[in-house]
Amino acid sequence: MGVKVAKFGGSSVADAIQIEKLKNIVEADPERRYVVVSAPGKRFDGDNKITDLLYLCKAQIDHNAPYGQVFQVIWDRFVAMEISLKVDVGMGALLEEIRERLGENPSADYIASRGEYLSAALIAAYLGYDFVDAAGLVRFDKKGKFLNEESLAALAEELGKHERAVVPGFYGTYPDGKIKTFSRGGSDITGAIVANAVKADVYENWTDVSGFLMADPRIVKNPKAISRISYLELRELSYMGASVLHENAIYPARQANIPINIRNTNEPDDPGTIIEADAIERGEGAPVITGIAGNKDFSVIAIYKNSMSTEVGFIRRILSVFENYNIPIEHIPSGVDTVSVVLSKKYLEDHVSDILDEIERKAQPDSVEVFDDMALIATVGSGMAARPGVAALLFRALYRAGVNIRMIDQGSSEMNIIIGVENKDFETAIKAIYAAFVEPGESMGSI
Ligand code: ADP
Ligand code: ASP
Ligand code: MG
């Protein structure tokens, strides 16, 4: 018998009704032996995610503000689920234990992790699966760096003892046993690691959309689903903001050559998206692009200097400034006399004048301009490089939509074109690109 790892996200475990759907899905296929779960997410628009409420408790504690009411909301949701699912995991006692710990102001990571912990305990009981805690198995070093090989070995050994198990996502432990979480959305990573550890045939990622869509459905109405996508294309899209799957969930699955299948808990018969290793041959008539993704709130520092390309060490001197401030750089598009440094706005905010002074001193540019409130949009597709006219169509679409392009960077993978636009034009630009490539009208022309 094969093995499937099924990870269920926040909306798929948001309440008893969703957990019933989860059970039907798991029971429909005996190969779904290992289940990884998130903390309960939103049940409806305007609802709260348990993880957000847990972080809120921590913020209240840090500010010496009362947190009892927020914790009560968490308490009530878990107890209601236990009652509706007719299981007995001693939820009251588990919650009481956490409440006591809150009095000692534990770390944010510990507090946040409790959502997944309780969710997994509850769902394990409901499925009749073993509960296997991620603590001690998903391992980080002292500095918080994830230890892949060690974790794989520990998980393989432990899960080998359990025919069927539920593992909480999102967290693991430091060497001293203290809890450490991944970044937000990190249950996807746990799922991929578990899949790798048990040598799964497929890693199923169950969420609230029928697969990876060509654009964010909150921006483009009813975007087309992508039936197959390569790891590389997916990584570009995830990194650039398509939030369906955490970008770091891709590496562990890829390492073991495990296909990822994004599925919809609310539409379990939909085939979803398959993510696989090889570049995808798409048939005649398929869109040239695979997808569009982006994010707001970047800054661009545009640096001009006459004949800069001939000056040895110029770019290194500029980049060393950012290194001094420990600031990661997203992109460095350059021309003959210009180089732009694109970075997340949050990193620049506190240091902008110091950084500009230092660039002035180290590189003596002719001028430097800073553009704030920029959004980056990536148009991704493995077939793009080979098709002439892709860039022309993209720029024509944006021009017609009245969007000003502030920066262009063709990724060296030749699998994407990244543009910088103002934050305010973000949604308009994505809609325009989608329309141009996926639903080209008569007037737009095609390639
Ligand atoms: P989960 O809680 O199951 O992990 P997430 O909220 O993390 O789910 O991811 C699913 C959501 O990602 C969808 O509800 C959708 O709003 C959003 N999303 C953003 N970009 C895309 C895209 N390109 N395709 C599908 N969903 C997307
Ligand atoms: N519950 C965590 C979050 O909301 C992790 C996850 O759902 O993947 O970020
Ligand atoms: Mg998610």
GROMACS .gro file of C-alpha atoms and ligand atoms in nm:
model
  484
    1MET     CA    1   0.000   0.000   0.000
    2GLY     CA    2   0.122   0.348  -0.082
    3VAL     CA    3   0.143   0.635   0.164
    4LYS     CA    4  -0.013   0.977   0.132
    5VAL     CA    5   0.043   1.270   0.363
    6ALA     CA    6  -0.257   1.501   0.383
    7LYS     CA    7  -0.212   1.849   0.527
    8PHE     CA    8  -0.525   2.046   0.611
    9GLY     CA    9  -0.503   2.425   0.641
   10GLY     CA   10  -0.680   2.664   0.876
   11SER     CA   11  -1.010   2.692   0.691
   12SER     CA   12  -1.024   2.312   0.653
   13VAL     CA   13  -1.021   2.267   1.031
   14ALA     CA   14  -1.207   2.585   1.125
   15ASP     CA   15  -1.501   2.410   1.294
   16ALA     CA   16  -1.670   2.073   1.342
   17ILE     CA   17  -1.836   2.085   1.000
   18GLN     CA   18  -1.502   2.128   0.828
   19ILE     CA   19  -1.343   1.855   1.041
   20GLU     CA   20  -1.620   1.620   0.935
   21LYS     CA   21  -1.528   1.690   0.572
   22LEU     CA   22  -1.166   1.621   0.663
   23LYS     CA   23  -1.265   1.285   0.806
   24ASN     CA   24  -1.459   1.190   0.493
   25ILE     CA   25  -1.158   1.279   0.282
   26VAL     CA   26  -0.913   1.086   0.498
   27GLU     CA   27  -1.137   0.781   0.517
   28ALA     CA   28  -1.202   0.779   0.144
   29ASP     CA   29  -0.845   0.663   0.083
   30PRO     CA   30  -0.668   0.421   0.323
   31GLU     CA   31  -0.334   0.546   0.194
   32ARG     CA   32  -0.392   0.879   0.374
   33ARG     CA   33  -0.208   0.754   0.679
   34TYR     CA   34  -0.040   1.071   0.802
   35VAL     CA   35  -0.234   1.390   0.855
   36VAL     CA   36  -0.081   1.729   0.937
   37VAL     CA   37  -0.309   2.004   1.061
   38SER     CA   38  -0.311   2.379   1.109
   39ALA     CA   39  -0.484   2.567   1.386
   40PRO     CA   40  -0.849   2.651   1.317
   41GLY     CA   41  -0.874   2.945   1.077
   42LYS     CA   42  -1.160   3.171   0.978
   43ARG     CA   43  -1.509   3.022   0.952
   44PHE     CA   44  -1.649   3.326   0.770
   45ASP     CA   45  -1.536   3.671   0.658
   46GLY     CA   46  -1.448   3.882   0.957
   47ASP     CA   47  -1.391   3.580   1.183
   48ASN     CA   48  -1.061   3.534   1.367
   49LYS     CA   49  -0.789   3.278   1.312
   50ILE     CA   50  -0.694   3.099   1.632
   51THR     CA   51  -0.327   3.175   1.563
   52ASP     CA   52  -0.399   3.548   1.542
   53LEU     CA   53  -0.587   3.532   1.872
   54LEU     CA   54  -0.295   3.352   2.034
   55TYR     CA   55  -0.051   3.617   1.914
   56LEU     CA   56  -0.294   3.877   2.045
   57CYS     CA   57  -0.284   3.711   2.390
   58LYS     CA   58   0.094   3.742   2.383
   59ALA     CA   59   0.076   4.111   2.285
   60GLN     CA   60  -0.167   4.179   2.569
   61ILE     CA   61   0.056   3.998   2.817
   62ASP     CA   62   0.360   4.195   2.699
   63HIS     CA   63   0.168   4.519   2.753
   64ASN     CA   64   0.039   4.413   3.093
   65ALA     CA   65  -0.311   4.426   2.953
   66PRO     CA   66  -0.583   4.175   3.038
   67TYR     CA   67  -0.586   3.877   2.801
   68GLY     CA   68  -0.858   3.670   2.967
   69GLN     CA   69  -1.130   3.766   2.721
   70VAL     CA   70  -0.923   3.680   2.416
   71PHE     CA   71  -0.821   3.348   2.568
   72GLN     CA   72  -1.186   3.277   2.646
   73VAL     CA   73  -1.273   3.306   2.276
   74ILE     CA   74  -1.006   3.046   2.199
   75TRP     CA   75  -1.128   2.828   2.483
   76ASP     CA   76  -1.489   2.840   2.367
   77ARG     CA   77  -1.404   2.749   2.009
   78PHE     CA   78  -1.202   2.442   2.102
   79VAL     CA   79  -1.450   2.322   2.361
   80ALA     CA   80  -1.740   2.368   2.117
   81MET     CA   81  -1.553   2.157   1.861
   82GLU     CA   82  -1.486   1.885   2.114
   83ILE     CA   83  -1.855   1.873   2.202
   84SER     CA   84  -1.978   1.881   1.841
   85LEU     CA   85  -1.737   1.608   1.734
   86LYS     CA   86  -1.838   1.396   2.034
   87VAL     CA   87  -1.482   1.312   2.134
   88ASP     CA   88  -1.313   1.339   2.470
   89VAL     CA   89  -0.959   1.467   2.466
   90GLY     CA   90  -0.987   1.646   2.798
   91MET     CA   91  -0.992   1.976   2.611
   92GLY     CA   92  -1.077   2.173   2.926
   93ALA     CA   93  -0.771   2.039   3.106
   94LEU     CA   94  -0.542   2.102   2.805
   95LEU     CA   95  -0.666   2.460   2.785
   96GLU     CA   96  -0.628   2.507   3.158
   97GLU     CA   97  -0.265   2.398   3.134
   98ILE     CA   98  -0.204   2.657   2.863
   99ARG     CA   99  -0.383   2.926   3.063
  100GLU     CA  100  -0.151   2.856   3.355
  101ARG     CA  101   0.155   2.885   3.131
  102LEU     CA  102   0.030   3.222   3.006
  103GLY     CA  103   0.073   3.353   3.360
  104GLU     CA  104   0.450   3.297   3.319
  105ASN     CA  105   0.462   3.502   2.997
  106PRO     CA  106   0.602   3.228   2.773
  107SER     CA  107   0.749   3.297   2.429
  108ALA     CA  108   0.533   3.406   2.138
  109ASP     CA  109   0.633   3.085   1.959
  110TYR     CA  110   0.507   2.868   2.242
  111ILE     CA  111   0.177   3.052   2.262
  112ALA     CA  112   0.122   3.052   1.884
  113SER     CA  113   0.200   2.681   1.857
  114ARG     CA  114  -0.083   2.582   2.090
  115GLY     CA  115  -0.340   2.630   1.814
  116GLU     CA  116  -0.186   2.348   1.609
  117TYR     CA  117  -0.126   2.138   1.921
  118LEU     CA  118  -0.490   2.143   2.029
  119SER     CA  119  -0.616   2.106   1.675
  120ALA     CA  120  -0.404   1.793   1.620
  121ALA     CA  121  -0.506   1.640   1.954
  122LEU     CA  122  -0.873   1.689   1.869
  123ILE     CA  123  -0.852   1.564   1.512
  124ALA     CA  124  -0.643   1.260   1.608
  125ALA     CA  125  -0.913   1.155   1.853
  126TYR     CA  126  -1.189   1.215   1.600
  127LEU     CA  127  -1.015   1.010   1.331
  128GLY     CA  128  -0.901   0.741   1.571
  129TYR     CA  129  -0.541   0.813   1.467
  130ASP     CA  130  -0.243   0.844   1.703
  131PHE     CA  131  -0.139   1.194   1.807
  132VAL     CA  132   0.232   1.245   1.742
  133ASP     CA  133   0.362   1.578   1.869
  134ALA     CA  134   0.602   1.767   1.642
  135ALA     CA  135   0.797   1.880   1.950
  136GLY     CA  136   1.127   1.693   1.958
  137LEU     CA  137   1.082   1.565   1.602
  138VAL     CA  138   1.083   1.883   1.394
  139ARG     CA  139   1.416   2.021   1.505
  140PHE     CA  140   1.591   2.358   1.495
  141ASP     CA  141   1.941   2.452   1.603
  142LYS     CA  142   2.015   2.702   1.881
  143LYS     CA  143   1.991   2.991   1.637
  144GLY     CA  144   1.655   2.875   1.505
  145LYS     CA  145   1.782   2.725   1.180
  146PHE     CA  146   1.574   2.428   1.070
  147LEU     CA  147   1.768   2.098   1.083
  148ASN     CA  148   1.644   1.904   0.785
  149GLU     CA  149   1.837   1.578   0.806
  150GLU     CA  150   1.797   1.544   1.182
  151SER     CA  151   1.427   1.614   1.163
  152LEU     CA  152   1.375   1.366   0.881
  153ALA     CA  153   1.551   1.094   1.076
  154ALA     CA  154   1.359   1.164   1.397
  155LEU     CA  155   1.024   1.181   1.219
  156ALA     CA  156   1.091   0.866   1.017
  157GLU     CA  157   1.180   0.673   1.329
  158GLU     CA  158   0.882   0.791   1.530
  159LEU     CA  159   0.621   0.772   1.256
  160GLY     CA  160   0.747   0.425   1.166
  161LYS     CA  161   0.595   0.316   1.497
  162HIS     CA  162   0.252   0.453   1.406
  163GLU     CA  163   0.037   0.305   1.135
  164ARG     CA  164  -0.177   0.620   1.125
  165ALA     CA  165  -0.106   0.952   1.294
  166VAL     CA  166  -0.193   1.320   1.314
  167VAL     CA  167   0.096   1.564   1.354
  168PRO     CA  168   0.052   1.932   1.441
  169GLY     CA  169   0.197   2.168   1.181
  170PHE     CA  170   0.385   2.497   1.219
  171TYR     CA  171   0.627   2.419   1.504
  172GLY     CA  172   0.912   2.213   1.635
  173THR     CA  173   1.173   2.258   1.906
  174TYR     CA  174   1.515   2.405   1.981
  175PRO     CA  175   1.779   2.167   2.120
  176ASP     CA  176   1.672   2.265   2.473
  177GLY     CA  177   1.313   2.158   2.401
  178LYS     CA  178   1.167   2.508   2.381
  179ILE     CA  179   0.911   2.560   2.106
  180LYS     CA  180   1.009   2.727   1.781
  181THR     CA  181   0.762   2.800   1.502
  182PHE     CA  182   0.817   2.843   1.131
  183SER     CA  183   0.699   3.168   0.982
  184ARG     CA  184   0.327   3.223   0.924
  185GLY     CA  185   0.165   2.960   0.706
  186GLY     CA  186   0.436   2.717   0.814
  187SER     CA  187   0.214   2.410   0.854
  188ASP     CA  188   0.269   2.364   0.482
  189ILE     CA  189   0.638   2.313   0.561
  190THR     CA  190   0.566   2.055   0.831
  191GLY     CA  191   0.347   1.868   0.583
  192ALA     CA  192   0.625   1.859   0.326
  193ILE     CA  193   0.881   1.741   0.582
  194VAL     CA  194   0.652   1.467   0.708
  195ALA     CA  195   0.590   1.360   0.347
  196ASN     CA  196   0.964   1.342   0.292
  197ALA     CA  197   1.022   1.152   0.619
  198VAL     CA  198   0.767   0.880   0.544
  199LYS     CA  199   0.862   0.869   0.174
  200ALA     CA  200   0.510   0.953   0.071
  201ASP     CA  201   0.390   0.892  -0.283
  202VAL     CA  202   0.213   1.226  -0.278
  203TYR     CA  203   0.187   1.526  -0.048
  204GLU     CA  204  -0.173   1.647  -0.050
  205ASN     CA  205  -0.228   2.002   0.063
  206TRP     CA  206  -0.598   2.052   0.137
  207THR     CA  207  -0.717   2.412   0.142
  208ASP     CA  208  -1.014   2.629   0.041
  209VAL     CA  209  -0.944   2.670  -0.332
  210SER     CA  210  -0.946   2.409  -0.606
  211GLY     CA  211  -0.575   2.432  -0.666
  212PHE     CA  212  -0.323   2.691  -0.757
  213LEU     CA  213  -0.497   2.960  -0.956
  214MET     CA  214  -0.340   3.174  -1.225
  215ALA     CA  215  -0.386   3.482  -1.007
  216ASP     CA  216  -0.498   3.568  -0.656
  217PRO     CA  217  -0.876   3.510  -0.651
  218ARG     CA  218  -0.914   3.810  -0.421
  219ILE     CA  219  -0.794   4.028  -0.709
  220VAL     CA  220  -0.901   3.852  -1.029
  221LYS     CA  221  -1.255   3.716  -1.047
  222ASN     CA  222  -1.265   3.339  -1.106
  223PRO     CA  223  -0.909   3.294  -1.226
  224LYS     CA  224  -0.836   2.970  -1.408
  225ALA     CA  225  -0.688   2.686  -1.207
  226ILE     CA  226  -0.347   2.555  -1.303
  227SER     CA  227  -0.373   2.179  -1.346
  228ARG     CA  228   0.003   2.110  -1.353
  229ILE     CA  229   0.296   2.327  -1.255
  230SER     CA  230   0.667   2.264  -1.202
  231TYR     CA  231   0.836   2.315  -0.864
  232LEU     CA  232   1.041   2.595  -1.015
  233GLU     CA  233   0.746   2.787  -1.149
  234LEU     CA  234   0.562   2.737  -0.824
  235ARG     CA  235   0.852   2.860  -0.620
  236GLU     CA  236   0.869   3.179  -0.821
  237LEU     CA  237   0.496   3.237  -0.768
  238SER     CA  238   0.498   3.146  -0.399
  239TYR     CA  239   0.802   3.359  -0.331
  240MET     CA  240   0.638   3.651  -0.505
  241GLY     CA  241   0.328   3.633  -0.291
  242ALA     CA  242   0.090   3.365  -0.415
  243SER     CA  243   0.017   3.254  -0.063
  244VAL     CA  244  -0.149   2.918  -0.128
  245LEU     CA  245   0.158   2.720  -0.031
  246HIS     CA  246   0.445   2.840   0.189
  247GLU     CA  247   0.750   2.894  -0.033
  248ASN     CA  248   0.965   2.680   0.198
  249ALA     CA  249   0.732   2.383   0.162
  250ILE     CA  250   0.859   2.322  -0.186
  251TYR     CA  251   1.219   2.226  -0.110
  252PRO     CA  252   1.151   1.922   0.115
  253ALA     CA  253   0.906   1.775  -0.135
  254ARG     CA  254   1.135   1.843  -0.426
  255GLN     CA  255   1.431   1.689  -0.245
  256ALA     CA  256   1.244   1.360  -0.229
  257ASN     CA  257   1.074   1.400  -0.566
  258ILE     CA  258   0.730   1.388  -0.410
  259PRO     CA  259   0.453   1.548  -0.614
  260ILE     CA  260   0.238   1.800  -0.428
  261ASN     CA  261  -0.133   1.802  -0.494
  262ILE     CA  262  -0.324   2.114  -0.388
  263ARG     CA  263  -0.687   2.017  -0.320
  264ASN     CA  264  -1.008   2.180  -0.202
  265THR     CA  265  -1.162   2.042   0.120
  266ASN     CA  266  -1.496   2.190   0.016
  267GLU     CA  267  -1.481   2.035  -0.334
  268PRO     CA  268  -1.299   1.708  -0.274
  269ASP     CA  269  -1.378   1.574  -0.621
  270ASP     CA  270  -1.191   1.856  -0.795
  271PRO     CA  271  -0.850   1.727  -0.905
  272GLY     CA  272  -0.670   2.044  -0.794
  273THR     CA  273  -0.316   2.128  -0.899
  274ILE     CA  274  -0.028   1.881  -0.931
  275ILE     CA  275   0.317   2.021  -0.868
  276GLU     CA  276   0.593   1.809  -1.013
  277ALA     CA  277   0.960   1.804  -1.089
  278ASP     CA  278   0.979   1.825  -1.463
  279ALA     CA  279   0.913   2.125  -1.675
  280ILE     CA  280   0.560   2.100  -1.800
  281GLU     CA  281   0.482   2.059  -2.169
  282ARG     CA  282   0.165   2.258  -2.217
  283GLY     CA  283  -0.042   2.188  -2.521
  284GLU     CA  284  -0.131   2.413  -2.813
  285GLY     CA  285  -0.358   2.697  -2.717
  286ALA     CA  286  -0.258   2.698  -2.349
  287PRO     CA  287  -0.177   3.042  -2.205
  288VAL     CA  288   0.188   3.140  -2.247
  289ILE     CA  289   0.211   3.224  -1.882
  290THR     CA  290   0.157   2.993  -1.587
  291GLY     CA  291   0.058   3.250  -1.330
  292ILE     CA  292   0.086   3.598  -1.186
  293ALA     CA  293   0.174   3.689  -0.829
  294GLY     CA  294   0.295   3.991  -0.642
  295ASN     CA  295   0.332   4.183  -0.323
  296LYS     CA  296   0.307   4.541  -0.205
  297ASP     CA  297   0.532   4.756   0.011
  298PHE     CA  298   0.875   4.752  -0.144
  299SER     CA  299   1.121   5.037  -0.182
  300VAL     CA  300   1.345   5.094  -0.479
  301ILE     CA  301   1.670   5.285  -0.447
  302ALA     CA  302   1.772   5.395  -0.796
  303ILE     CA  303   2.140   5.488  -0.824
  304TYR     CA  304   2.281   5.670  -1.129
  305LYS     CA  305   2.643   5.716  -1.219
  306ASN     CA  306   2.790   5.795  -1.554
  307SER     CA  307   2.986   5.497  -1.694
  308MET     CA  308   2.923   5.297  -1.382
  309SER     CA  309   2.946   4.970  -1.576
  310THR     CA  310   3.317   5.028  -1.634
  311GLU     CA  311   3.393   5.104  -1.270
  312VAL     CA  312   3.529   4.792  -1.103
  313GLY     CA  313   3.367   4.714  -0.766
  314PHE     CA  314   3.088   4.972  -0.794
  315ILE     CA  315   2.799   4.733  -0.736
  316ARG     CA  316   2.989   4.551  -0.462
  317ARG     CA  317   3.040   4.878  -0.274
  318ILE     CA  318   2.669   4.955  -0.297
  319LEU     CA  319   2.566   4.609  -0.185
  320SER     CA  320   2.807   4.615   0.108
  321VAL     CA  321   2.604   4.902   0.254
  322PHE     CA  322   2.296   4.682   0.277
  323GLU     CA  323   2.499   4.396   0.412
  324ASN     CA  324   2.620   4.621   0.695
  325TYR     CA  325   2.260   4.674   0.796
  326ASN     CA  326   2.177   4.306   0.752
  327ILE     CA  327   1.912   4.392   0.495
  328PRO     CA  328   1.814   4.127   0.239
  329ILE     CA  329   1.780   4.248  -0.119
  330GLU     CA  330   1.504   4.127  -0.349
  331HIS     CA  331   1.632   4.237  -0.690
  332ILE     CA  332   1.910   4.438  -0.847
  333PRO     CA  333   1.809   4.533  -1.198
  334SER     CA  334   2.083   4.731  -1.371
  335GLY     CA  335   2.153   4.925  -1.689
  336VAL     CA  336   2.459   5.096  -1.834
  337ASP     CA  337   2.454   5.391  -1.597
  338THR     CA  338   2.201   5.283  -1.337
  339VAL     CA  339   2.150   5.018  -1.079
  340SER     CA  340   1.839   4.982  -0.866
  341VAL     CA  341   1.822   4.803  -0.538
  342VAL     CA  342   1.480   4.664  -0.452
  343LEU     CA  343   1.406   4.573  -0.093
  344SER     CA  344   1.116   4.528   0.141
  345LYS     CA  345   1.009   4.869   0.271
  346LYS     CA  346   1.005   4.752   0.632
  347TYR     CA  347   1.382   4.704   0.628
  348LEU     CA  348   1.453   5.051   0.496
  349GLU     CA  349   1.225   5.257   0.715
  350ASP     CA  350   1.451   5.298   1.017
  351HIS     CA  351   1.777   5.343   0.829
  352VAL     CA  352   1.700   5.532   0.513
  353SER     CA  353   1.912   5.843   0.570
  354ASP     CA  354   2.208   5.646   0.709
  355ILE     CA  355   2.199   5.413   0.411
  356LEU     CA  356   2.184   5.696   0.160
  357ASP     CA  357   2.478   5.870   0.333
  358GLU     CA  358   2.681   5.555   0.320
  359ILE     CA  359   2.606   5.494  -0.048
  360GLU     CA  360   2.711   5.853  -0.115
  361ARG     CA  361   3.039   5.800   0.069
  362LYS     CA  362   3.127   5.459  -0.067
  363ALA     CA  363   3.018   5.488  -0.430
  364GLN     CA  364   2.996   5.861  -0.506
  365PRO     CA  365   2.702   5.828  -0.743
  366ASP     CA  366   2.578   6.117  -0.958
  367SER     CA  367   2.234   6.088  -0.804
  368VAL     CA  368   2.020   5.860  -0.591
  369GLU     CA  369   1.641   5.842  -0.585
  370VAL     CA  370   1.419   5.648  -0.349
  371PHE     CA  371   1.076   5.527  -0.456
  372ASP     CA  372   0.859   5.407  -0.171
  373ASP     CA  373   0.527   5.228  -0.178
  374MET     CA  374   0.617   5.009  -0.469
  375ALA     CA  375   0.460   4.677  -0.554
  376LEU     CA  376   0.635   4.397  -0.737
  377ILE     CA  377   0.450   4.172  -0.977
  378ALA     CA  378   0.593   3.857  -1.132
  379THR     CA  379   0.454   3.707  -1.447
  380VAL     CA  380   0.578   3.350  -1.449
  381GLY     CA  381   0.588   3.075  -1.710
  382SER     CA  382   0.846   2.825  -1.819
  383GLY     CA  383   0.744   2.868  -2.181
  384MET     CA  384   0.792   3.243  -2.178
  385ALA     CA  385   1.156   3.268  -2.273
  386ALA     CA  386   1.104   3.089  -2.600
  387ARG     CA  387   0.812   3.305  -2.706
  388PRO     CA  388   0.889   3.638  -2.866
  389GLY     CA  389   0.654   3.923  -2.791
  390VAL     CA  390   0.572   3.828  -2.432
  391ALA     CA  391   0.724   4.145  -2.289
  392ALA     CA  392   0.557   4.358  -2.555
  393LEU     CA  393   0.215   4.217  -2.469
  394LEU     CA  394   0.275   4.271  -2.100
  395PHE     CA  395   0.383   4.631  -2.139
  396ARG     CA  396   0.105   4.710  -2.384
  397ALA     CA  397  -0.151   4.576  -2.136
  398LEU     CA  398  -0.015   4.790  -1.856
  399TYR     CA  399   0.010   5.097  -2.074
  400ARG     CA  400  -0.355   5.060  -2.178
  401ALA     CA  401  -0.458   5.018  -1.814
  402GLY     CA  402  -0.280   5.344  -1.730
  403VAL     CA  403  -0.022   5.177  -1.507
  404ASN     CA  404   0.319   5.337  -1.482
  405ILE     CA  405   0.604   5.085  -1.476
  406ARG     CA  406   0.880   5.197  -1.243
  407MET     CA  407   1.113   4.902  -1.277
  408ILE     CA  408   1.161   4.596  -1.494
  409ASP     CA  409   1.363   4.290  -1.410
  410GLN     CA  410   1.372   3.983  -1.627
  411GLY     CA  411   1.474   3.706  -1.387
  412SER     CA  412   1.788   3.523  -1.490
  413SER     CA  413   1.586   3.198  -1.491
  414GLU     CA  414   1.407   3.346  -1.794
  415MET     CA  415   1.097   3.207  -1.638
  416ASN     CA  416   0.959   3.536  -1.521
  417ILE     CA  417   0.935   3.906  -1.581
  418ILE     CA  418   0.914   4.118  -1.270
  419ILE     CA  419   0.782   4.470  -1.282
  420GLY     CA  420   0.765   4.740  -1.016
  421VAL     CA  421   0.453   4.957  -1.003
  422GLU     CA  422   0.312   5.190  -0.740
  423ASN     CA  423   0.117   5.021  -0.461
  424LYS     CA  424  -0.201   5.194  -0.574
  425ASP     CA  425  -0.176   5.034  -0.919
  426PHE     CA  426  -0.114   4.681  -0.789
  427GLU     CA  427  -0.459   4.532  -0.838
  428THR     CA  428  -0.517   4.712  -1.170
  429ALA     CA  429  -0.187   4.582  -1.304
  430ILE     CA  430  -0.257   4.221  -1.207
  431LYS     CA  431  -0.603   4.234  -1.363
  432ALA     CA  432  -0.459   4.386  -1.682
  433ILE     CA  433  -0.185   4.123  -1.714
  434TYR     CA  434  -0.430   3.841  -1.650
  435ALA     CA  435  -0.673   3.972  -1.907
  436ALA     CA  436  -0.402   4.020  -2.167
  437PHE     CA  437  -0.257   3.671  -2.140
  438VAL     CA  438  -0.548   3.458  -2.037
  439GLU     CA  439  -0.849   3.626  -2.192
  440PRO     CA  440  -0.702   3.828  -2.476
  441GLY     CA  441  -0.968   4.038  -2.646
  442GLU     CA  442  -0.964   4.149  -3.005
  443SER     CA  443  -0.820   4.492  -2.935
  444MET     CA  444  -0.527   4.373  -2.731
  445GLY     CA  445  -0.374   4.150  -2.994
  446SER     CA  446  -0.177   3.845  -2.900
  447ILE     CA  447   0.171   3.708  -2.947
  448ADP     P1  448  -0.467   2.733   0.428
  448ADP     O1  449  -0.525   2.798   0.550
  448ADP     O2  450  -0.545   2.616   0.380
  448ADP     O3  451  -0.320   2.705   0.442
  448ADP     P2  452  -0.414   2.975   0.279
  448ADP     O4  453  -0.505   3.086   0.320
  448ADP     O5  454  -0.276   2.975   0.334
  448ADP     O6  455  -0.487   2.838   0.309
  448ADP     O7  456  -0.403   2.967   0.121
  448ADP     C1  457  -0.519   2.961   0.040
  448ADP     C2  458  -0.560   3.101  -0.005
  448ADP     O8  459  -0.458   3.155  -0.088
  448ADP     C3  460  -0.682   3.105  -0.091
  448ADP     O9  461  -0.800   3.111  -0.014
  448ADP     C4  462  -0.663   3.232  -0.174
  448ADP    O10  463  -0.737   3.339  -0.121
  448ADP     C5  464  -0.515   3.265  -0.160
  448ADP     N1  465  -0.443   3.277  -0.287
  448ADP     C6  466  -0.357   3.376  -0.319
  448ADP     N2  467  -0.306   3.358  -0.442
  448ADP     C7  468  -0.361   3.244  -0.490
  448ADP     C8  469  -0.347   3.171  -0.612
  448ADP     N3  470  -0.266   3.211  -0.709
  448ADP     N4  471  -0.417   3.057  -0.624
  448ADP     C9  472  -0.499   3.013  -0.526
  448ADP     N5  473  -0.516   3.078  -0.409
  448ADP    C10  474  -0.449   3.192  -0.389
  449ASP     N1  475  -0.155   2.857   1.206
  449ASP     C1  476  -0.035   2.913   1.147
  449ASP     C2  477  -0.068   3.044   1.079
  449ASP     O1  478  -0.181   3.089   1.085
  449ASP     C3  479   0.036   2.818   1.055
  449ASP     C4  480  -0.047   2.766   0.940
  449ASP     O2  481  -0.169   2.774   0.941
  449ASP     O3  482   0.014   2.716   0.845
  449ASP     O4  483   0.019   3.107   1.025
  450MG      MG  484  -0.157   2.833   0.430
   0.00000   0.00000   0.00000
